[in-house]
GROMACS .gro file of C-alpha atoms in nm:
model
  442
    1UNK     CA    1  -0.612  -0.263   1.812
    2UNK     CA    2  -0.395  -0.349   2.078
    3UNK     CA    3  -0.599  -0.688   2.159
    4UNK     CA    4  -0.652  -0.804   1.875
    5UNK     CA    5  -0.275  -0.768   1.811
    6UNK     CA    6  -0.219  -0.966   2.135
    7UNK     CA    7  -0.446  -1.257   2.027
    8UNK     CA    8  -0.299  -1.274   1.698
    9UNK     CA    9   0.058  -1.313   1.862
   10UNK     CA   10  -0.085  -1.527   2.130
   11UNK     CA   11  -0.282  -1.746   1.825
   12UNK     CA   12   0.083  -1.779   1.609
   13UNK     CA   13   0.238  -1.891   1.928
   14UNK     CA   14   0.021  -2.101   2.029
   15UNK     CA   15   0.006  -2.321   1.732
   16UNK     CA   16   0.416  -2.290   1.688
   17UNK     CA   17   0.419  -2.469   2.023
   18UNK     CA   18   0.152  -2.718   1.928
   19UNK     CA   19   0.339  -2.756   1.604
   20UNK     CA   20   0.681  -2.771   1.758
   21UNK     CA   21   0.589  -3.028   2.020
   22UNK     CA   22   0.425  -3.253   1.799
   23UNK     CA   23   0.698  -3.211   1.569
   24UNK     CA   24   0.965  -3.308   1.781
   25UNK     CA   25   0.810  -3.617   1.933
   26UNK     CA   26   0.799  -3.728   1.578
   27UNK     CA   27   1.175  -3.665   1.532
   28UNK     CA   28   1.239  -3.826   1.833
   29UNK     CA   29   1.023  -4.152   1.809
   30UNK     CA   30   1.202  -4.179   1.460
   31UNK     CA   31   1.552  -4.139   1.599
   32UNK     CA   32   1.447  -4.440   1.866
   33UNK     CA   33   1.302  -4.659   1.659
   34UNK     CA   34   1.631  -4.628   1.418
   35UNK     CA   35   1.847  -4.698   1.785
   36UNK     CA   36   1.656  -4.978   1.842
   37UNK     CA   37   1.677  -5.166   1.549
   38UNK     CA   38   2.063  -5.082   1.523
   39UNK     CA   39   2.080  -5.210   1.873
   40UNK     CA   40   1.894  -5.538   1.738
   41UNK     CA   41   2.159  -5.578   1.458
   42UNK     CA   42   2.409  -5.529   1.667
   43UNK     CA   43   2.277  -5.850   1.907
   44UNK     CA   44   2.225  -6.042   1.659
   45UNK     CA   45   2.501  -6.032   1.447
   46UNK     CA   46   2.706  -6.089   1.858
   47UNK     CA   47   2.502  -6.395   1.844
   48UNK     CA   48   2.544  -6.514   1.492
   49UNK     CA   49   2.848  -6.550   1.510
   50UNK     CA   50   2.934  -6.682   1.869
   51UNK     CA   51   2.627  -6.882   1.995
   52UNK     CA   52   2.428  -7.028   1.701
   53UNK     CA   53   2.707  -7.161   1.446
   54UNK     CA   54   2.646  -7.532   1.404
   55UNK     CA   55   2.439  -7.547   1.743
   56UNK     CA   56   2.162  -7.777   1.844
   57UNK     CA   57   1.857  -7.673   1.988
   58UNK     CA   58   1.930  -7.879   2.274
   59UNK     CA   59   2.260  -7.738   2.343
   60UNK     CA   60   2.194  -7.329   2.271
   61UNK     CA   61   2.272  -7.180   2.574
   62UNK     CA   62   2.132  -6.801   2.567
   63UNK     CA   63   2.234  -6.517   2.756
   64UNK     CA   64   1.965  -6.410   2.998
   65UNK     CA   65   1.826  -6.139   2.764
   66UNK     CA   66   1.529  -5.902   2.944
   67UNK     CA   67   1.263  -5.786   2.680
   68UNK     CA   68   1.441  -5.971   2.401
   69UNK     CA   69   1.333  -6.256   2.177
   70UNK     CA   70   1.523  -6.457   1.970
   71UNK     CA   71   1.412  -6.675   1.712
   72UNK     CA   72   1.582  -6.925   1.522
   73UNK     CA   73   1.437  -7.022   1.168
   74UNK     CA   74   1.524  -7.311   0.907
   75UNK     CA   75   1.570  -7.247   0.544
   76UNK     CA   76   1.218  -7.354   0.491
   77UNK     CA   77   1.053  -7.113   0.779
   78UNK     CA   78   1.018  -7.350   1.041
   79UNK     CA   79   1.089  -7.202   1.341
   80UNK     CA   80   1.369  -7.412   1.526
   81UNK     CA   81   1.401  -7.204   1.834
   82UNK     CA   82   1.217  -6.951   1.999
   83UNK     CA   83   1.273  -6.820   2.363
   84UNK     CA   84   0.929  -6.678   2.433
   85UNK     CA   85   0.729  -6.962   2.270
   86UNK     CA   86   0.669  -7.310   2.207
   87UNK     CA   87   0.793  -7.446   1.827
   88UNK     CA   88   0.514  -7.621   1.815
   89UNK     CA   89   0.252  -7.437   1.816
   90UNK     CA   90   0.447  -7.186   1.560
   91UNK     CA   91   0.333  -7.114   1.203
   92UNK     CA   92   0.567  -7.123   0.942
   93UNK     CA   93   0.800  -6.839   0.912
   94UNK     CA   94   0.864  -6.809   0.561
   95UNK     CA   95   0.627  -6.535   0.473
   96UNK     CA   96   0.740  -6.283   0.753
   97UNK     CA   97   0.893  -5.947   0.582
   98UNK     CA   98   1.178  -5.953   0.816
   99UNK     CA   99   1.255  -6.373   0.727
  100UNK     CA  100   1.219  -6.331   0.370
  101UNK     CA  101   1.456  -6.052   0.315
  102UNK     CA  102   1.744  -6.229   0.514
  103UNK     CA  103   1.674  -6.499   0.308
  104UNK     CA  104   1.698  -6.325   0.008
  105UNK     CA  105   1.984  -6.033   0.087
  106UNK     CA  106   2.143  -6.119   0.421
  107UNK     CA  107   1.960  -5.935   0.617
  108UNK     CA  108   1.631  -5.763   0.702
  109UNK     CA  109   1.383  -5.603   0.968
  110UNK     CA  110   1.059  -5.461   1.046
  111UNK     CA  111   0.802  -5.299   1.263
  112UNK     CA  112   0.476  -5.435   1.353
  113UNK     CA  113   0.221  -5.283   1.554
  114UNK     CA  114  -0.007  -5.447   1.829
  115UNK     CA  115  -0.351  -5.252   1.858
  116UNK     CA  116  -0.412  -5.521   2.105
  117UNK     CA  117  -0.093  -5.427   2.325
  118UNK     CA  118  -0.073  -5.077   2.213
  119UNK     CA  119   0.283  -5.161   2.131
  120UNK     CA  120   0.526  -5.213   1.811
  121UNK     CA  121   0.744  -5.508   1.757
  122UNK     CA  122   1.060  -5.445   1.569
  123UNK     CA  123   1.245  -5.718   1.414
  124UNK     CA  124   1.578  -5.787   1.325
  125UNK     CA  125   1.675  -6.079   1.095
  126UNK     CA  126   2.045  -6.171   0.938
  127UNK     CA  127   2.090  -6.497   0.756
  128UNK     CA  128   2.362  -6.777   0.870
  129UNK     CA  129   2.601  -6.943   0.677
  130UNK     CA  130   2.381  -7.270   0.687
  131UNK     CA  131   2.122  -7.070   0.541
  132UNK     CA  132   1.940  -7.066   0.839
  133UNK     CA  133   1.761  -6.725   0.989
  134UNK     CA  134   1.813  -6.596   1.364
  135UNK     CA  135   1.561  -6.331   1.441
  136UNK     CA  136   1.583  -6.065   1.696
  137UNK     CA  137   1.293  -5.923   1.878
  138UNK     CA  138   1.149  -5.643   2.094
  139UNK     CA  139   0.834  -5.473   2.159
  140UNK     CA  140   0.820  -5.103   2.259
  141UNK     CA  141   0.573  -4.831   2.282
  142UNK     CA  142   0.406  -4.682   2.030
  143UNK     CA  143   0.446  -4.330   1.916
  144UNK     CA  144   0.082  -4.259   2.134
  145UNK     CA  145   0.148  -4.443   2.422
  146UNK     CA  146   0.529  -4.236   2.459
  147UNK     CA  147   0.309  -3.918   2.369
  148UNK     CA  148   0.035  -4.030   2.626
  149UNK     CA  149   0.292  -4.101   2.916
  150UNK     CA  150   0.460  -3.768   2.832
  151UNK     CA  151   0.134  -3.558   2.827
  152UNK     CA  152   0.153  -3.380   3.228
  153UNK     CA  153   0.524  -3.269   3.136
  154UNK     CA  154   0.412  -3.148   2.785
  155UNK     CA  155   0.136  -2.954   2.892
  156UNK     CA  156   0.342  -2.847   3.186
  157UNK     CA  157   0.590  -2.712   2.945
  158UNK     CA  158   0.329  -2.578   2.691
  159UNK     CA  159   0.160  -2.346   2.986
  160UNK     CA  160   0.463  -2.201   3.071
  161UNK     CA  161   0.567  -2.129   2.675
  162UNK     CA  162   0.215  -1.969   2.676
  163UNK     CA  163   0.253  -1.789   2.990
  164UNK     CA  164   0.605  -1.650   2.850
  165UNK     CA  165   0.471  -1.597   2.483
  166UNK     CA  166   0.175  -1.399   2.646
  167UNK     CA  167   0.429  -1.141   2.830
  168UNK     CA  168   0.617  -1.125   2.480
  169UNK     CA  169   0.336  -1.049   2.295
  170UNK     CA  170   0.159  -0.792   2.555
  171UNK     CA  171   0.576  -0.624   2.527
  172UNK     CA  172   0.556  -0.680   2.152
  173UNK     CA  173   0.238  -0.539   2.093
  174UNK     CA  174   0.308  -0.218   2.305
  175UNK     CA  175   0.656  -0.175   2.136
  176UNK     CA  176   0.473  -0.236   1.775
  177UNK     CA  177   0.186   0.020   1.849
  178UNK     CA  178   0.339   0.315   2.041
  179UNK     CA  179   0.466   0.467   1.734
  180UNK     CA  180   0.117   0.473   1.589
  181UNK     CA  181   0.013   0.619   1.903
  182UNK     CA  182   0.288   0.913   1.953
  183UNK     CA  183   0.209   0.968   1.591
  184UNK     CA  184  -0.204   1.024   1.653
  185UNK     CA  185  -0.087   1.240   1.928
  186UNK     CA  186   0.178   1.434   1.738
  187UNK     CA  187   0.044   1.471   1.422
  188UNK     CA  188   0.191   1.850   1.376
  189UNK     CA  189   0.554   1.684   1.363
  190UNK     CA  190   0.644   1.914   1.722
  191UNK     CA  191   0.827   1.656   1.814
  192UNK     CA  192   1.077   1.324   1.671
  193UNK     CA  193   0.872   1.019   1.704
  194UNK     CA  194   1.149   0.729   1.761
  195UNK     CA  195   0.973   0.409   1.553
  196UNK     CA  196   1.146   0.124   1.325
  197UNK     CA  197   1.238   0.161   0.963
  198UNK     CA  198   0.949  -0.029   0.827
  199UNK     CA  199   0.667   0.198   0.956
  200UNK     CA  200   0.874   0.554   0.865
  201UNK     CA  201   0.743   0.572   0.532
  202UNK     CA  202   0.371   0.499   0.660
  203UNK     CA  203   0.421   0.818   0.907
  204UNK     CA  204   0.567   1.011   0.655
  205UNK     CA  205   0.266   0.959   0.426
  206UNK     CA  206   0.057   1.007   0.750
  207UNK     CA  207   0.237   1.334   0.806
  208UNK     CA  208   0.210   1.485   0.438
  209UNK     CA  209  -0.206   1.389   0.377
  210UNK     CA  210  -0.221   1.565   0.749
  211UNK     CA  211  -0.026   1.835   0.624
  212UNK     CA  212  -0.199   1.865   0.307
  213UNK     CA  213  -0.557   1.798   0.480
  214UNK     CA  214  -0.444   2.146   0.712
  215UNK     CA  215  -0.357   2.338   0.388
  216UNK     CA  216  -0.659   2.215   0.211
  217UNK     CA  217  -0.862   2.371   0.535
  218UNK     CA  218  -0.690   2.676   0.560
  219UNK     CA  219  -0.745   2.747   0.189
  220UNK     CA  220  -1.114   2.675   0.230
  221UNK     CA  221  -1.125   2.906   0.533
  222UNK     CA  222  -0.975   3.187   0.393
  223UNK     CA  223  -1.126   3.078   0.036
  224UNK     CA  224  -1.487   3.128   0.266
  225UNK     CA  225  -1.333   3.458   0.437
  226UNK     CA  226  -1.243   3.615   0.098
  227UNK     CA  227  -1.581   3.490  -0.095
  228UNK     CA  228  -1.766   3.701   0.205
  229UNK     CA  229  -1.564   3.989   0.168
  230UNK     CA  230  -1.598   4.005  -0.214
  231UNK     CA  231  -1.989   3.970  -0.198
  232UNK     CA  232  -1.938   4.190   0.058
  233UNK     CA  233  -1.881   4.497  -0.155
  234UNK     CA  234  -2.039   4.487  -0.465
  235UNK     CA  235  -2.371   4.425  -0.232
  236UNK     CA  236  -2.308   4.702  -0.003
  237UNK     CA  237  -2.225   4.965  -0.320
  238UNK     CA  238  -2.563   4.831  -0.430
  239UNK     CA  239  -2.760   4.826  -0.129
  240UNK     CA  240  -2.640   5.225  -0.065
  241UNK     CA  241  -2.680   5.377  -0.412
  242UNK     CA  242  -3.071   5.217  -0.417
  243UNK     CA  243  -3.107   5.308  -0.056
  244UNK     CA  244  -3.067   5.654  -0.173
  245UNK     CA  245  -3.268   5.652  -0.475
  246UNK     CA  246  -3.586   5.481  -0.315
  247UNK     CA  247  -3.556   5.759  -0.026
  248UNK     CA  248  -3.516   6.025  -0.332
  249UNK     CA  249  -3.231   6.167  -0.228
  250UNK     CA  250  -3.084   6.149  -0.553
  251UNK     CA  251  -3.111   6.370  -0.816
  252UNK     CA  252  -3.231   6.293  -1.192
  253UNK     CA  253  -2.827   6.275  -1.324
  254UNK     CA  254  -2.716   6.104  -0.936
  255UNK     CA  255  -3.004   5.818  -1.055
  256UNK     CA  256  -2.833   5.785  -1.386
  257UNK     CA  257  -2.457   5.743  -1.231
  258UNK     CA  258  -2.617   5.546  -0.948
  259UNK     CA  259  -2.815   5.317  -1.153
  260UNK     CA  260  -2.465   5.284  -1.366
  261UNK     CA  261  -2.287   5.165  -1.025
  262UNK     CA  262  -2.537   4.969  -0.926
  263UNK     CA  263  -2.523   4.785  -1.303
  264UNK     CA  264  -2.168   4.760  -1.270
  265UNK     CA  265  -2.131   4.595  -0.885
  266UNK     CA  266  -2.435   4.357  -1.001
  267UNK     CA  267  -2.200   4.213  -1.325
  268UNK     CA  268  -1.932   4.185  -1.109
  269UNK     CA  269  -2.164   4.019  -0.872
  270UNK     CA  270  -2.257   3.733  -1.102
  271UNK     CA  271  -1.897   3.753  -1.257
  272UNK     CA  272  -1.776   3.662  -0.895
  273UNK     CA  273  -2.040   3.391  -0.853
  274UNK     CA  274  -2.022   3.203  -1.185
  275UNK     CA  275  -1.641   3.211  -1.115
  276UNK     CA  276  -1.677   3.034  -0.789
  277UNK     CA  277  -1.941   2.809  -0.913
  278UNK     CA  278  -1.689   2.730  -1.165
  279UNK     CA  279  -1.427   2.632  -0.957
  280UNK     CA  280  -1.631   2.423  -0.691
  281UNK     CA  281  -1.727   2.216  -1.016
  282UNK     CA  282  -1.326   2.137  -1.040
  283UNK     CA  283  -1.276   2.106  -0.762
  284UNK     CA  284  -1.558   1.784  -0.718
  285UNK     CA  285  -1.570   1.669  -1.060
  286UNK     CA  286  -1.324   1.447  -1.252
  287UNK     CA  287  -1.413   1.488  -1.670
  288UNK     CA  288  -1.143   1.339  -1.829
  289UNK     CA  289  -1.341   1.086  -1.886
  290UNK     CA  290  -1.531   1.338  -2.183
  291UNK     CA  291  -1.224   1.438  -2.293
  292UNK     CA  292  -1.149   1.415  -2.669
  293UNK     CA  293  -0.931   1.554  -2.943
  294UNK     CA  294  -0.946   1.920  -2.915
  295UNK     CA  295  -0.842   2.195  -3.204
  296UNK     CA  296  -0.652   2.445  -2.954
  297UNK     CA  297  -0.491   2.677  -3.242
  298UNK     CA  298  -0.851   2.697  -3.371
  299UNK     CA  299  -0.996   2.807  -2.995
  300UNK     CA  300  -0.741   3.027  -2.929
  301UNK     CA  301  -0.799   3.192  -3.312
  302UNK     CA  302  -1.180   3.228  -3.211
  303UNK     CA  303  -1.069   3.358  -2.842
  304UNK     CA  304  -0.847   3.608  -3.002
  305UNK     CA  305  -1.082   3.741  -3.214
  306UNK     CA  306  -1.321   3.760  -2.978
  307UNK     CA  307  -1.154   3.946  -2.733
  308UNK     CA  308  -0.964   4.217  -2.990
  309UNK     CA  309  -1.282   4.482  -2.850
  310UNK     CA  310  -1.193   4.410  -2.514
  311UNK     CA  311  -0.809   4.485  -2.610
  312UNK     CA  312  -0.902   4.771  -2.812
  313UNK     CA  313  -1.066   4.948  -2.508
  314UNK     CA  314  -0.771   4.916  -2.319
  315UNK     CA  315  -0.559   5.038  -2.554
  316UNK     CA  316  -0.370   4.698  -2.589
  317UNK     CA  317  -0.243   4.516  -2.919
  318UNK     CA  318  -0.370   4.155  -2.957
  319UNK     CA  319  -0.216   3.913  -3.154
  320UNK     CA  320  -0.200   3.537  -3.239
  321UNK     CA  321   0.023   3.325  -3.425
  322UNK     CA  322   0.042   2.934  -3.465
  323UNK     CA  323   0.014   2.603  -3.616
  324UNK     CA  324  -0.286   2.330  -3.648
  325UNK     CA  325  -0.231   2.154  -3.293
  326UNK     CA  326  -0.460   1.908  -3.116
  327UNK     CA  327  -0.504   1.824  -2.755
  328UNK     CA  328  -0.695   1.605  -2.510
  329UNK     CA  329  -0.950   1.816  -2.354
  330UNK     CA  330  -1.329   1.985  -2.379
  331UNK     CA  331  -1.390   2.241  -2.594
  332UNK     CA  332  -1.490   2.460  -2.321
  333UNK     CA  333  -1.193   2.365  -2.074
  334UNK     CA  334  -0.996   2.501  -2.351
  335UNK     CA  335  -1.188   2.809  -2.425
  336UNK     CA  336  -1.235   2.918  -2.013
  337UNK     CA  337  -0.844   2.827  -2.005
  338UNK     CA  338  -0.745   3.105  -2.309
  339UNK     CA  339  -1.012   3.371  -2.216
  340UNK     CA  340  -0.890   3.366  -1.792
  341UNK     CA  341  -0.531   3.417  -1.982
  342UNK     CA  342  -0.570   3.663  -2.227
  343UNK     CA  343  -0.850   3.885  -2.026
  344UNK     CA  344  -0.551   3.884  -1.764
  345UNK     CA  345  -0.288   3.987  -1.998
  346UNK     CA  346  -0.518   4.295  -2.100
  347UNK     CA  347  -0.624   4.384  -1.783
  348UNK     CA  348  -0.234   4.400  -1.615
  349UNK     CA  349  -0.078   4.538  -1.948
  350UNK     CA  350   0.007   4.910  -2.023
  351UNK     CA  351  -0.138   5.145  -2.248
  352UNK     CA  352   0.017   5.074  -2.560
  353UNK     CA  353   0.137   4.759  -2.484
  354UNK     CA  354   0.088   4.447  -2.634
  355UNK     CA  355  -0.056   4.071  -2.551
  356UNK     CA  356   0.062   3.759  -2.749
  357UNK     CA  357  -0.080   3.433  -2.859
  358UNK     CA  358   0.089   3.108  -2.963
  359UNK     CA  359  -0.001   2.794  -3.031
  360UNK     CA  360   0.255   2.532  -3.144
  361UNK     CA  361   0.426   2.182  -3.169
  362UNK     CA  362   0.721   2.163  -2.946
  363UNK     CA  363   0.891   1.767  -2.954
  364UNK     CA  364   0.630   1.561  -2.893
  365UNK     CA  365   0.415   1.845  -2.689
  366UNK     CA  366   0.190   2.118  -2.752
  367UNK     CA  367   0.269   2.433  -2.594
  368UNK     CA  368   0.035   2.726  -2.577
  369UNK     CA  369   0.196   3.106  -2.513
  370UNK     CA  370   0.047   3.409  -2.388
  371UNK     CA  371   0.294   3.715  -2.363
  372UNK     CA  372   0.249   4.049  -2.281
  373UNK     CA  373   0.446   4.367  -2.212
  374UNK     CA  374   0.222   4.440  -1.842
  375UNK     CA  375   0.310   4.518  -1.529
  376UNK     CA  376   0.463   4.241  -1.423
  377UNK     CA  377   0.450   3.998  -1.132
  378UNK     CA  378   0.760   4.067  -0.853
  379UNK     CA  379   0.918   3.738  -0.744
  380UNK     CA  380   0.802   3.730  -0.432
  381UNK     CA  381   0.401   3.655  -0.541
  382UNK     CA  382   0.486   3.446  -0.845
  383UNK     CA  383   0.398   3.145  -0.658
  384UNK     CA  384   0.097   3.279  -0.512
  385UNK     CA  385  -0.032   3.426  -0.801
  386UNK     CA  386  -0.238   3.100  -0.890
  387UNK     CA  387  -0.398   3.118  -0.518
  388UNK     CA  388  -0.794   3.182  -0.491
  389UNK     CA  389  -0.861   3.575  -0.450
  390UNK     CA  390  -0.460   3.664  -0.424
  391UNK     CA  391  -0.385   3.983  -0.562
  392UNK     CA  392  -0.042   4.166  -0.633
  393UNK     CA  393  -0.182   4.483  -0.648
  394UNK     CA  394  -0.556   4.531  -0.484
  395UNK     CA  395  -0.641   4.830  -0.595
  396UNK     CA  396  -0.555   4.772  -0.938
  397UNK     CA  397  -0.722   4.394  -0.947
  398UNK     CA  398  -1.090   4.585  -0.802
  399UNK     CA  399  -1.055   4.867  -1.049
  400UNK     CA  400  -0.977   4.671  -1.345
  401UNK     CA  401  -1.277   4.435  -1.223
  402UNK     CA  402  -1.132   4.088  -1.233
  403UNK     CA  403  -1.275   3.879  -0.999
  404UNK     CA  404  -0.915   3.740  -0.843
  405UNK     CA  405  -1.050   3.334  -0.947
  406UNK     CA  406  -0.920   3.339  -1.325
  407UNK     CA  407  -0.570   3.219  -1.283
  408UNK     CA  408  -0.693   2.971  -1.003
  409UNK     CA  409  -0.945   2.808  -1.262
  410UNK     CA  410  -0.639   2.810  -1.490
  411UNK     CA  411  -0.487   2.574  -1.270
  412UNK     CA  412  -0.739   2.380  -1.206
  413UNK     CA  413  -0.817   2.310  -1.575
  414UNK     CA  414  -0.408   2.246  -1.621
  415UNK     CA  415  -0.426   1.967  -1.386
  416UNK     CA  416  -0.707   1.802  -1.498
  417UNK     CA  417  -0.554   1.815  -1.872
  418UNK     CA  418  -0.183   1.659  -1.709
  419UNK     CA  419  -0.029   1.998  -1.846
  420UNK     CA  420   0.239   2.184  -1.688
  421UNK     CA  421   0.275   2.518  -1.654
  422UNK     CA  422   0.505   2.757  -1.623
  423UNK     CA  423   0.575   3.097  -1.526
  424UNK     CA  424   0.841   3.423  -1.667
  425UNK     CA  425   0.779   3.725  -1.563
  426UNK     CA  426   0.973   4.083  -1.471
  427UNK     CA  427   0.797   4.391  -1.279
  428UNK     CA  428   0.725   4.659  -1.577
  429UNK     CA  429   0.873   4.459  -1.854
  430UNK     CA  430   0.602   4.164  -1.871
  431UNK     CA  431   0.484   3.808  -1.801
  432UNK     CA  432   0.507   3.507  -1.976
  433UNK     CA  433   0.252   3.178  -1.923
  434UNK     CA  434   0.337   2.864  -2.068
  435UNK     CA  435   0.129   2.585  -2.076
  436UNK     CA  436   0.268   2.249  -2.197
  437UNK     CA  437  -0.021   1.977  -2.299
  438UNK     CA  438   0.121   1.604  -2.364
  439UNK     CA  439   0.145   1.419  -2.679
  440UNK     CA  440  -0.155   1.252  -2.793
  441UNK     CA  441  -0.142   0.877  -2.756
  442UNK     CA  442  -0.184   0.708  -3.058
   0.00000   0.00000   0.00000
């Protein structure tokens, strides 16, 4: 990571410098060639008006000049002058850029390149008051020739900008990546990682899917620790009454009662397996993508009704009460959801006591009720409650033969729906469970 962050750097700078260089060699060639051609207005407007008003050719008298040309031209463009050349052999005039513009405004210039020489011309013209033109002249340089001249001290100057934007990028890098480092090293949070604002809420994110990732694998380990114990039992209570009955060490009425235990651990057995089945399905699989409009006063009617036998045995009173109310959801989903509830709220309730049902439109949510005068739930394990295989009261939980998974499917099956749930409940006066489904779209 580090390397390729250095030759990235090293890449950008690179190019700036290439870019910068060229750039201001541009900029500068630009600024001369404006000097020069102000400096060649500036001579010939000196000579205008002192040497060449009304002059002869024979009596012009020029300044010794170096690397300038003058060039005196008639109305017509024959060239009456010229310092650097014969008249005679000189073409007429009258069609140079520089010429005709004095001609027609005053004044006028231009540039002209030599491939031959490698060199541009610039030209200055102004127009006299005779009409006649006096052209100014020099050749320079071209823009390659400066570059080429200046190439040992530009690359002399471009390796030592590397050189120095090689040590800022190895510092850069190491500043930009030790952060990312401390972090990989610190992931528990032992310790305050000093970084830059930009990259705090990457470490925070870093540092809540690490701390969720350690949750999730605690929960699996102790979901793994619990699963063994609660096979555990049921298969040892069966492996010892059958032990004894294959040695016959039981009599006819032990085999009866034995046979009766051994029924019992085996349905709790595959009670305890479909259960965890159940919830490895939610935990892998996503089905909201079966979901459809779901009747949930008419499933919890049917669950009711199905379960009054149940709440009859335990001396319970079971009732339901609500309004035609739709959801997003399976059918099933729906029905595992009421039966984990109500089967709970039998189970934990008193005798005499009584379980509640209700379905009904709340604003623009659904909100299913179960209520029950049980045992209760004391504060302190109201949060836990909804954990895989947590129990308030152990003893109670084995001998009323839940499996400890119901209220953890119920979870699971909220969340997939986007419900919320929520929670009331007192120690020997009851518990509440709400569960609040969202409006149907359209």
């Amino acid at each position: 990571m580090k390397k390729k962050i250095n030759i990235q750097l090293v890449g950008i700078a690179s190019i700036a410098i290439i870019l910068t260089l060229l750039s201001v060699s541009a900029i500068f060639y630009d600024l001369f060639q404006k000097q020069v051609i102000e400096d060649l207005k500036t001579t010939a407007r000196i000579l205008s008006n002192e040497m060449f008003v009304g002059a002869e050719e024979e009596n012009i008298n020029l300044p010794n000049i170096e690397n300038l040309r003058i060039t005196l031209i008639n109305r017509d463009g024959t060239v009456e002058y010229d310092s650097n050349a014969s008249i005679g052999t000189m073409d007429n005039h009258s069609d140079r850029e520089e010429v005709h513009e004095a001609i027609d405004a005053g004044e006028g210039y231009a540039i002209r390149r030599s491939d031959t020489l490698d060199k541009n011309a610039f030209y200055y013209a102004v127009r006299l008051e005779d009409g006649s033109v006096l052209r100014v002249a020099k050749e320079t340089n071209s823009i390659l020739s400066i570059f080429n001249s200046a190439v040992p001290v530009i690359c002399i100057l471009a390796a030592l900008l590397f050189l120095l934007c090689m040590v800022l990028a190895h510092f850069l890098t190491i500043k930009l990546v030790k952060p990312i480092e401390d972090l990989a090293n610190n992931l528990d949070g032992t310790k305050e990682i000093d970084t830059y604002n930009e990259l705090k809420p990457f470490m925070n994110t870093i540092y809540k899917q690490h701390e969720d990732i350690m949750k999730s694998a605690r929960m699996r380990q102790d979901f793994t620790a619990n699963v063994s114990h609660e096979l555990k039992t049921p298969l040892t209570s069966i492996s010892g009454y059958s032990e004894l009955i294959e040695n016959g060490m039981a009599t006819e009425e032990d085999t009866t009662r034995f046979a009766h235990e051994i029924h019992k651990n085996a349905t709790r057995l595959l009670t305890l397996i479909n259960d965890i089945i159940r919830l490895s399905e939610l935990d892998v699989t996503d089905v909201s993508n079966a979901f459809e409009k779901v009747n949930l006063y008419q499933i919890a009617e049917t669950c009711v009704d199905m379960l009054q036998l149940n709440a009859e045995n335990h001396k319970v009173s079971l009732t339901f009460w609500g309004e035609p109310c739709e959801v997003m959801a399976t059918k099933e989903m729906m029905e595992e959801l009421l039966y984990n509830l109500c089967d709970n709220a039998i189970r934990y309730n008193n005798e005499n006591g009584t379980v509640h049902v209700s379905v009904k439109h709340i604003e623009d949510t659904v909100v299913l009720t179960v209520k029950d005068t049980g045992i209760g739930i004391p504060k302190e394990h109201q949060e836990r409650i909804f954990e895989r295989f947590y129990r308030v009261d152990k003893s109670r939980s084995k001998s009323t033969g839940g499996t400890g998974l119901g209220l953890a499917i119920v979870k699971h099956i909220v969340a997939q729906c986007n419900a919320k749930m929520e929670l009331r409940s007192e120690v020997l006066k009851g518990t509440e469970i709400k569960i609040i489904f969202p409006r149907i779209q359209g």
